[in-house]
C-alpha cells in the first residue's frame, strides 16, 4: 500500500542552524501539506502546496520557513534559522485530486538545542 | 476559526468494551476525518465522512456526523489492547486548500 515517507526520523540541530526536512508523498497525489505538533499539543497546519506553489499558509509559516518540490517525488520543508520553539514533530501529508483523505507520514522529530 | 474538539480528553475502558469519542466543530465543513496516533508516532488515517453523510462504518469503527449540531462521534466496538492510542478528529473548510484543523484528541486506554 502506498505511503508517505519522511526523512530523517529525528533531527537534532543547534539554534540558528538551517534544517531541511524531507518527504516523499504518495506518487499520484497532487496536494501536499506540512503540519507540526509541539509535544503535548494539537497538530497545527503550516502550509499547503499545489501545482508548484503555496496555496495556503498559517501564521506560523513565517519568512524562516520555505517549501519546495525540487523534483517529481520529493517535497521539502526548510527552516532557515531554527529557534528553540521550532522543536516539534513535523508531519508531511498528501492528498489525491478527487479524494479528501490526507495521508500522513511518520513524522520528523526536530530538536533544537 | 473552526476547531475540532474531542470529548472526553481521556477514556479508560476494559478490553472488549465499546469506546465512544465525540468531536465538535464550529463552521461549515467539506468532510471530517478521524486519525489515530500512538505515542510519539505518526497519524494513521482511520475514516473520512463527508458532510452529506450521516454514518459510516469501517471494520470495528463506526462514525456519525450531525452537521446541524456540528458534531461527530467515533465508536470502536469490541476494543482491544492495540486500540490504545490518541484519537483525533480533523475538519476541513468548504473553500480553500482543505487544510485540516485538529482537536486536542482523546487519549484512549484499553485495559487487558
PDB file of C-alpha atoms in Angstrom:
ATOM      1  CA  UNK A   1       0.000   0.000   0.000  1.00  0.00           C
ATOM      2  CA  UNK A   2       1.465   3.403  -0.940  1.00  0.00           C
ATOM      3  CA  UNK A   3       2.532   5.566   1.948  1.00  0.00           C
ATOM      4  CA  UNK A   4       4.078   8.921   2.730  1.00  0.00           C
ATOM      5  CA  UNK A   5       7.684   8.677   3.871  1.00  0.00           C
ATOM      6  CA  UNK A   6       9.765  11.227   5.742  1.00  0.00           C
ATOM      7  CA  UNK A   7      13.449  11.597   6.482  1.00  0.00           C
ATOM      8  CA  UNK A   8      15.147  11.887   8.843  1.00  0.00           C
ATOM      9  CA  UNK A   9      13.063  10.420  11.636  1.00  0.00           C
ATOM     10  CA  UNK A  10      14.911  12.541  14.170  1.00  0.00           C
ATOM     11  CA  UNK A  11      16.963  15.689  13.646  1.00  0.00           C
ATOM     12  CA  UNK A  12      18.925  17.475  16.327  1.00  0.00           C
ATOM     13  CA  UNK A  13      20.240  20.914  15.472  1.00  0.00           C
ATOM     14  CA  UNK A  14      21.638  23.962  17.185  1.00  0.00           C
ATOM     15  CA  UNK A  15      19.720  27.194  17.410  1.00  0.00           C
ATOM     16  CA  UNK A  16      20.325  29.361  14.352  1.00  0.00           C
ATOM     17  CA  UNK A  17      21.159  26.466  12.053  1.00  0.00           C
ATOM     18  CA  UNK A  18      19.255  25.623   8.903  1.00  0.00           C
ATOM     19  CA  UNK A  19      17.403  22.344   8.607  1.00  0.00           C
ATOM     20  CA  UNK A  20      15.708  20.642   5.696  1.00  0.00           C
ATOM     21  CA  UNK A  21      13.043  18.068   6.339  1.00  0.00           C
ATOM     22  CA  UNK A  22      12.250  15.724   3.509  1.00  0.00           C
ATOM     23  CA  UNK A  23       9.086  13.997   2.433  1.00  0.00           C
ATOM     24  CA  UNK A  24       8.091  11.697  -0.375  1.00  0.00           C
ATOM     25  CA  UNK A  25       4.326  11.969  -0.849  1.00  0.00           C
ATOM     26  CA  UNK A  26       2.172   9.234  -2.350  1.00  0.00           C
ATOM     27  CA  UNK A  27       3.072   9.169  -6.022  1.00  0.00           C
ATOM     28  CA  UNK A  28      -0.211  10.151  -7.691  1.00  0.00           C
ATOM     29  CA  UNK A  29      -1.164  12.760  -5.118  1.00  0.00           C
ATOM     30  CA  UNK A  30      -1.281  16.420  -6.073  1.00  0.00           C
ATOM     31  CA  UNK A  31      -1.821  18.279  -2.792  1.00  0.00           C
ATOM     32  CA  UNK A  32       0.957  18.393  -0.223  1.00  0.00           C
ATOM     33  CA  UNK A  33       0.964  19.691   3.327  1.00  0.00           C
ATOM     34  CA  UNK A  34       3.214  20.272   6.295  1.00  0.00           C
ATOM     35  CA  UNK A  35       1.901  20.210   9.842  1.00  0.00           C
ATOM     36  CA  UNK A  36       3.657  20.285  13.166  1.00  0.00           C
ATOM     37  CA  UNK A  37       2.881  19.047  16.644  1.00  0.00           C
ATOM     38  CA  UNK A  38       4.646  20.515  19.646  1.00  0.00           C
ATOM     39  CA  UNK A  39       4.908  17.928  22.412  1.00  0.00           C
ATOM     40  CA  UNK A  40       1.586  17.526  24.177  1.00  0.00           C
ATOM     41  CA  UNK A  41      -0.229  19.954  21.888  1.00  0.00           C
ATOM     42  CA  UNK A  42      -2.522  19.880  18.876  1.00  0.00           C
ATOM     43  CA  UNK A  43      -1.413  19.142  15.367  1.00  0.00           C
ATOM     44  CA  UNK A  44      -1.129  22.519  13.620  1.00  0.00           C
ATOM     45  CA  UNK A  45      -1.301  23.320   9.926  1.00  0.00           C
ATOM     46  CA  UNK A  46       1.753  25.050   8.456  1.00  0.00           C
ATOM     47  CA  UNK A  47       1.385  25.157   4.693  1.00  0.00           C
ATOM     48  CA  UNK A  48      -0.317  23.589   1.709  1.00  0.00           C
ATOM     49  CA  UNK A  49       1.206  23.239  -1.752  1.00  0.00           C
ATOM     50  CA  UNK A  50      -0.447  22.575  -5.081  1.00  0.00           C
ATOM     51  CA  UNK A  51       0.634  22.987  -8.671  1.00  0.00           C
ATOM     52  CA  UNK A  52       4.138  24.017  -7.637  1.00  0.00           C
ATOM     53  CA  UNK A  53       3.091  26.868  -5.433  1.00  0.00           C
ATOM     54  CA  UNK A  54       1.906  27.569  -1.917  1.00  0.00           C
ATOM     55  CA  UNK A  55      -1.870  27.587  -1.811  1.00  0.00           C
ATOM     56  CA  UNK A  56      -2.267  28.489   1.840  1.00  0.00           C
ATOM     57  CA  UNK A  57      -0.038  29.112   4.845  1.00  0.00           C
ATOM     58  CA  UNK A  58      -0.606  29.702   8.513  1.00  0.00           C
ATOM     59  CA  UNK A  59       0.697  32.479  10.749  1.00  0.00           C
ATOM     60  CA  UNK A  60       3.360  30.063  11.982  1.00  0.00           C
ATOM     61  CA  UNK A  61       4.783  29.790   8.486  1.00  0.00           C
ATOM     62  CA  UNK A  62       6.844  32.987   8.525  1.00  0.00           C
ATOM     63  CA  UNK A  63       9.839  34.047   6.429  1.00  0.00           C
ATOM     64  CA  UNK A  64      12.032  31.488   8.166  1.00  0.00           C
ATOM     65  CA  UNK A  65      10.099  28.688   6.523  1.00  0.00           C
ATOM     66  CA  UNK A  66      10.032  27.645   2.903  1.00  0.00           C
ATOM     67  CA  UNK A  67       8.838  24.659   0.929  1.00  0.00           C
ATOM     68  CA  UNK A  68       9.995  23.192  -2.308  1.00  0.00           C
ATOM     69  CA  UNK A  69       9.212  20.354  -4.650  1.00  0.00           C
ATOM     70  CA  UNK A  70      12.645  20.019  -6.236  1.00  0.00           C
ATOM     71  CA  UNK A  71      11.736  17.047  -8.423  1.00  0.00           C
ATOM     72  CA  UNK A  72       8.772  14.831  -9.177  1.00  0.00           C
ATOM     73  CA  UNK A  73       8.887  12.942  -5.914  1.00  0.00           C
ATOM     74  CA  UNK A  74      10.297  14.977  -3.031  1.00  0.00           C
ATOM     75  CA  UNK A  75       8.660  17.719  -1.006  1.00  0.00           C
ATOM     76  CA  UNK A  76      10.849  19.609   1.446  1.00  0.00           C
ATOM     77  CA  UNK A  77      10.402  21.988   4.353  1.00  0.00           C
ATOM     78  CA  UNK A  78      13.309  24.288   5.124  1.00  0.00           C
ATOM     79  CA  UNK A  79      13.723  26.253   8.312  1.00  0.00           C
ATOM     80  CA  UNK A  80      16.394  28.865   7.703  1.00  0.00           C
ATOM     81  CA  UNK A  81      17.425  29.781  11.234  1.00  0.00           C
ATOM     82  CA  UNK A  82      15.971  27.470  13.818  1.00  0.00           C
ATOM     83  CA  UNK A  83      14.688  28.648  17.172  1.00  0.00           C
ATOM     84  CA  UNK A  84      14.162  26.667  20.358  1.00  0.00           C
ATOM     85  CA  UNK A  85      10.405  26.933  19.851  1.00  0.00           C
ATOM     86  CA  UNK A  86      10.684  25.153  16.496  1.00  0.00           C
ATOM     87  CA  UNK A  87      11.256  21.905  18.394  1.00  0.00           C
ATOM     88  CA  UNK A  88       8.317  19.721  17.420  1.00  0.00           C
ATOM     89  CA  UNK A  89       7.240  16.744  15.377  1.00  0.00           C
ATOM     90  CA  UNK A  90       6.819  17.767  11.737  1.00  0.00           C
ATOM     91  CA  UNK A  91       4.383  15.818   9.603  1.00  0.00           C
ATOM     92  CA  UNK A  92       4.096  15.771   5.865  1.00  0.00           C
ATOM     93  CA  UNK A  93       0.761  14.795   4.302  1.00  0.00           C
ATOM     94  CA  UNK A  94      -0.554  14.337   0.806  1.00  0.00           C
ATOM     95  CA  UNK A  95      -3.943  14.082  -0.839  1.00  0.00           C
ATOM     96  CA  UNK A  96      -5.232  12.969  -4.198  1.00  0.00           C
ATOM     97  CA  UNK A  97      -7.158  15.200  -6.581  1.00  0.00           C
ATOM     98  CA  UNK A  98     -10.603  13.728  -6.042  1.00  0.00           C
ATOM     99  CA  UNK A  99     -10.492  12.405  -2.501  1.00  0.00           C
ATOM    100  CA  UNK A 100     -10.482  14.306   0.755  1.00  0.00           C
ATOM    101  CA  UNK A 101      -8.344  11.864   2.705  1.00  0.00           C
ATOM    102  CA  UNK A 102      -4.997  13.269   3.793  1.00  0.00           C
ATOM    103  CA  UNK A 103      -2.377  10.636   4.462  1.00  0.00           C
ATOM    104  CA  UNK A 104       0.393  11.478   6.868  1.00  0.00           C
ATOM    105  CA  UNK A 105       3.986  10.403   7.043  1.00  0.00           C
ATOM    106  CA  UNK A 106       5.568   9.071  10.238  1.00  0.00           C
ATOM    107  CA  UNK A 107       6.986  12.477  11.106  1.00  0.00           C
ATOM    108  CA  UNK A 108      10.383  14.026  11.764  1.00  0.00           C
ATOM    109  CA  UNK A 109      11.131  14.883  15.354  1.00  0.00           C
ATOM    110  CA  UNK A 110      13.098  18.141  15.325  1.00  0.00           C
ATOM    111  CA  UNK A 111      15.007  19.042  18.451  1.00  0.00           C
ATOM    112  CA  UNK A 112      16.606  22.484  18.568  1.00  0.00           C
ATOM    113  CA  UNK A 113      19.207  22.939  21.311  1.00  0.00           C
TER     114      UNK A 113
ATOM    115  CA  UNK B   1     -11.807  29.799  13.155  1.00  0.00           C
ATOM    116  CA  UNK B   2     -13.192  26.312  13.103  1.00  0.00           C
ATOM    117  CA  UNK B   3     -11.978  23.769  15.613  1.00  0.00           C
ATOM    118  CA  UNK B   4     -12.381  20.098  16.162  1.00  0.00           C
ATOM    119  CA  UNK B   5     -12.628  19.457  19.869  1.00  0.00           C
ATOM    120  CA  UNK B   6     -12.776  15.968  21.249  1.00  0.00           C
ATOM    121  CA  UNK B   7     -14.587  14.771  24.299  1.00  0.00           C
ATOM    122  CA  UNK B   8     -13.628  13.189  26.613  1.00  0.00           C
ATOM    123  CA  UNK B   9      -9.965  14.145  26.865  1.00  0.00           C
ATOM    124  CA  UNK B  10      -9.163  10.723  28.306  1.00  0.00           C
ATOM    125  CA  UNK B  11     -11.058   7.441  28.348  1.00  0.00           C
ATOM    126  CA  UNK B  12     -10.088   4.200  30.052  1.00  0.00           C
ATOM    127  CA  UNK B  13     -12.106   1.013  29.470  1.00  0.00           C
ATOM    128  CA  UNK B  14     -11.747  -2.744  29.705  1.00  0.00           C
ATOM    129  CA  UNK B  15     -10.807  -4.828  26.698  1.00  0.00           C
ATOM    130  CA  UNK B  16     -13.903  -5.969  24.864  1.00  0.00           C
ATOM    131  CA  UNK B  17     -15.963  -2.924  25.766  1.00  0.00           C
ATOM    132  CA  UNK B  18     -17.013  -0.276  23.280  1.00  0.00           C
ATOM    133  CA  UNK B  19     -15.337   3.129  23.226  1.00  0.00           C
ATOM    134  CA  UNK B  20     -17.125   6.273  22.107  1.00  0.00           C
ATOM    135  CA  UNK B  21     -15.367   9.551  21.436  1.00  0.00           C
ATOM    136  CA  UNK B  22     -17.024  12.783  20.409  1.00  0.00           C
ATOM    137  CA  UNK B  23     -15.902  15.746  18.374  1.00  0.00           C
ATOM    138  CA  UNK B  24     -17.416  19.182  17.943  1.00  0.00           C
ATOM    139  CA  UNK B  25     -16.553  21.879  15.444  1.00  0.00           C
ATOM    140  CA  UNK B  26     -17.656  25.399  14.676  1.00  0.00           C
ATOM    141  CA  UNK B  27     -18.036  26.114  10.965  1.00  0.00           C
ATOM    142  CA  UNK B  28     -19.196  24.510   7.720  1.00  0.00           C
ATOM    143  CA  UNK B  29     -17.031  21.654   6.541  1.00  0.00           C
ATOM    144  CA  UNK B  30     -16.362  19.534   3.470  1.00  0.00           C
ATOM    145  CA  UNK B  31     -15.665  16.432   5.481  1.00  0.00           C
ATOM    146  CA  UNK B  32     -14.453  15.211   8.846  1.00  0.00           C
ATOM    147  CA  UNK B  33     -11.666  12.714   9.333  1.00  0.00           C
ATOM    148  CA  UNK B  34     -10.583  10.639  12.290  1.00  0.00           C
ATOM    149  CA  UNK B  35      -6.957   9.741  12.949  1.00  0.00           C
ATOM    150  CA  UNK B  36      -5.155   7.549  15.451  1.00  0.00           C
ATOM    151  CA  UNK B  37      -1.765   8.355  16.924  1.00  0.00           C
ATOM    152  CA  UNK B  38       0.286   6.005  19.025  1.00  0.00           C
ATOM    153  CA  UNK B  39       2.524   7.778  21.491  1.00  0.00           C
ATOM    154  CA  UNK B  40       5.178   9.796  19.672  1.00  0.00           C
ATOM    155  CA  UNK B  41       4.332   8.250  16.335  1.00  0.00           C
ATOM    156  CA  UNK B  42       2.640   9.295  13.102  1.00  0.00           C
ATOM    157  CA  UNK B  43      -1.014   9.922  12.350  1.00  0.00           C
ATOM    158  CA  UNK B  44      -2.872   6.965  10.918  1.00  0.00           C
ATOM    159  CA  UNK B  45      -5.936   7.770   8.851  1.00  0.00           C
ATOM    160  CA  UNK B  46      -8.963   5.863  10.080  1.00  0.00           C
ATOM    161  CA  UNK B  47     -12.010   7.124   8.277  1.00  0.00           C
ATOM    162  CA  UNK B  48     -13.448  10.104   6.409  1.00  0.00           C
ATOM    163  CA  UNK B  49     -17.089  11.096   6.498  1.00  0.00           C
ATOM    164  CA  UNK B  50     -18.409  13.665   4.067  1.00  0.00           C
ATOM    165  CA  UNK B  51     -20.699  16.499   5.058  1.00  0.00           C
ATOM    166  CA  UNK B  52     -23.630  14.883   3.228  1.00  0.00           C
ATOM    167  CA  UNK B  53     -23.188  11.556   5.024  1.00  0.00           C
ATOM    168  CA  UNK B  54     -24.659  10.729   8.413  1.00  0.00           C
ATOM    169  CA  UNK B  55     -22.973   7.439   9.259  1.00  0.00           C
ATOM    170  CA  UNK B  56     -20.081   5.372   8.033  1.00  0.00           C
ATOM    171  CA  UNK B  57     -18.593   2.031   9.012  1.00  0.00           C
ATOM    172  CA  UNK B  58     -15.152   0.539   8.620  1.00  0.00           C
ATOM    173  CA  UNK B  59     -14.476  -2.750  10.369  1.00  0.00           C
ATOM    174  CA  UNK B  60     -14.935  -2.147  14.096  1.00  0.00           C
ATOM    175  CA  UNK B  61     -15.255   1.607  13.565  1.00  0.00           C
ATOM    176  CA  UNK B  62     -18.497   3.494  13.281  1.00  0.00           C
ATOM    177  CA  UNK B  63     -18.541   7.223  12.663  1.00  0.00           C
ATOM    178  CA  UNK B  64     -21.550   9.504  12.771  1.00  0.00           C
ATOM    179  CA  UNK B  65     -21.850  13.100  11.671  1.00  0.00           C
ATOM    180  CA  UNK B  66     -24.537  15.582  12.655  1.00  0.00           C
ATOM    181  CA  UNK B  67     -23.970  18.771  10.703  1.00  0.00           C
ATOM    182  CA  UNK B  68     -26.898  20.515  12.410  1.00  0.00           C
ATOM    183  CA  UNK B  69     -25.140  20.077  15.758  1.00  0.00           C
ATOM    184  CA  UNK B  70     -21.660  20.330  14.242  1.00  0.00           C
ATOM    185  CA  UNK B  71     -20.612  17.147  15.943  1.00  0.00           C
ATOM    186  CA  UNK B  72     -19.254  13.698  15.174  1.00  0.00           C
ATOM    187  CA  UNK B  73     -18.697  10.538  17.130  1.00  0.00           C
ATOM    188  CA  UNK B  74     -16.286   7.658  16.708  1.00  0.00           C
ATOM    189  CA  UNK B  75     -17.315   4.295  18.122  1.00  0.00           C
ATOM    190  CA  UNK B  76     -14.805   1.486  18.414  1.00  0.00           C
ATOM    191  CA  UNK B  77     -16.539  -1.796  19.122  1.00  0.00           C
ATOM    192  CA  UNK B  78     -15.041  -4.795  20.904  1.00  0.00           C
ATOM    193  CA  UNK B  79     -11.945  -2.840  21.907  1.00  0.00           C
ATOM    194  CA  UNK B  80      -8.502  -4.458  22.010  1.00  0.00           C
ATOM    195  CA  UNK B  81      -5.333  -3.534  23.853  1.00  0.00           C
ATOM    196  CA  UNK B  82      -3.851  -2.499  20.495  1.00  0.00           C
ATOM    197  CA  UNK B  83      -6.504   0.225  20.217  1.00  0.00           C
ATOM    198  CA  UNK B  84      -4.729   2.126  22.993  1.00  0.00           C
ATOM    199  CA  UNK B  85      -3.764   5.436  21.367  1.00  0.00           C
ATOM    200  CA  UNK B  86      -4.836   9.046  20.980  1.00  0.00           C
ATOM    201  CA  UNK B  87      -7.691   9.711  18.591  1.00  0.00           C
ATOM    202  CA  UNK B  88      -8.140  12.997  16.758  1.00  0.00           C
ATOM    203  CA  UNK B  89     -10.856  14.424  14.615  1.00  0.00           C
ATOM    204  CA  UNK B  90      -9.875  16.840  11.877  1.00  0.00           C
ATOM    205  CA  UNK B  91     -12.096  19.087   9.833  1.00  0.00           C
ATOM    206  CA  UNK B  92     -11.524  20.993   6.649  1.00  0.00           C
ATOM    207  CA  UNK B  93     -13.119  24.112   5.242  1.00  0.00           C
ATOM    208  CA  UNK B  94     -15.707  24.254   2.480  1.00  0.00           C
ATOM    209  CA  UNK B  95     -13.416  26.521   0.486  1.00  0.00           C
ATOM    210  CA  UNK B  96      -9.674  26.674   0.291  1.00  0.00           C
ATOM    211  CA  UNK B  97      -6.815  24.210   0.171  1.00  0.00           C
ATOM    212  CA  UNK B  98      -8.547  21.890   2.606  1.00  0.00           C
ATOM    213  CA  UNK B  99      -6.087  22.293   5.409  1.00  0.00           C
ATOM    214  CA  UNK B 100      -7.066  20.163   8.363  1.00  0.00           C
ATOM    215  CA  UNK B 101      -7.853  21.634  11.759  1.00  0.00           C
ATOM    216  CA  UNK B 102      -7.248  19.157  14.562  1.00  0.00           C
ATOM    217  CA  UNK B 103      -8.666  18.930  18.038  1.00  0.00           C
ATOM    218  CA  UNK B 104      -6.729  18.121  21.188  1.00  0.00           C
ATOM    219  CA  UNK B 105      -7.609  14.453  20.914  1.00  0.00           C
ATOM    220  CA  UNK B 106      -8.937  11.755  23.194  1.00  0.00           C
ATOM    221  CA  UNK B 107      -6.403   9.551  24.939  1.00  0.00           C
ATOM    222  CA  UNK B 108      -7.905   6.042  24.911  1.00  0.00           C
ATOM    223  CA  UNK B 109      -6.519   3.346  27.194  1.00  0.00           C
ATOM    224  CA  UNK B 110      -7.726  -0.242  26.861  1.00  0.00           C
ATOM    225  CA  UNK B 111      -7.053  -2.278  29.975  1.00  0.00           C
ATOM    226  CA  UNK B 112      -6.497  -6.014  29.485  1.00  0.00           C
TER     227      UNK B 112
END
